Steps between C-alpha positions, in 0.01 A plus 500: 500500500320833555538464876874436474546803275312709755723370779810593299376850431417555868840378615688700231325819607584425863869470420493836323339679792684512837188640667282215378766244590399520865175329403636277223409173668141607566360401158681164512345422839152577366564289188608200708198520729259525206670216311506267801129561568426429136694171511325378816158595361573320172598179680192517724277536195679214328443267795134602519446431129669160523293405803181610324595281203543200730164564668333527159646164395396342829143616443507364145623167630215478751250580224637217288491255788139593578409440136662154505187328636296624207739377233429200281764235446599631156556843650740374767802507268433862412459586869831331587674704230357823635594400852858425394532837326353675800742334741792598279389863505434483873843367592667737257330799664569361847868466411504861384341618823757315710779638283380859531454467877850354539651788307280749683672444835846546347385812317335635815821458701701687239247783463485541878878542505476752217248701699731484801774654286275794418388540860856483635614759246214735589565462873876551459461802275257668740763461774784628282299810406475581872860412581713814538820295481475475121564778253284574195770354276507178704123469486517546124749214470294281731190558293691397189588173669138448607383571145734232369376250759136567412570477128643152556189415701284601204691246289427223751131598499504477120626141529211408727257668260644284221426187705137601549459574129663165415189310611328616183794389281686175434776559754604181679506449877878478487522841332259651752701366792820638352345848475357480853836388641676782317251757633538360853880523485490854364248615760697350790821659368333841467350475849841411644662791316236742627536376858878537487475850354254608771728354769801689365306828497381445856852422624639804318239726656572371850873550449435869435315560824679782682367432849326238710172683455552514123568126499181431695295712259654315204428161654140602559473615138619161374306301759813370671457387861 
């Protein structure tokens, strides 16, 4: 809640200040990068903990099996009960590990795309800042669009964060998959919107080239062969 309030304050101040607007998307880019890294780290730790739990149960099972030869007949029933309980815990933990790993690859794909959004924005904005074909007013409007795109990306990152946190709650697999699918759709839509916006800006810049030399310089700026 505190983080969202902070985001709102930052964005409100940006809207009030035309000078600051030129860098409005900067904080959002940093927020996305930090959040994505946090999500990936949390999932990695979760997998490690689950795997450690499985190893611990495997070691306990071996200890019980080694003790089997020393048991008396009347102790066999008790040993079987312990073994049954241990297997139940083992397979439960193993199921959790497999579940987390399965989700991990979906989450990783989405977070990679979210990072690509940030990187594409940063690359595009660096070019636009050096493109003489755009006026200050046009750059201001472009940055507003980029800010909106990155804000939507933050929302998709929040969905992925909710999935990671759900492993410590009673959320069902169906609910997790629904959230992951929603985040994937949102991220793909945002990426497509960003790509289209960058393409339109590039085409507009090229259309304003006043000479063949100007066009060549513009193509070099945008990495066009």
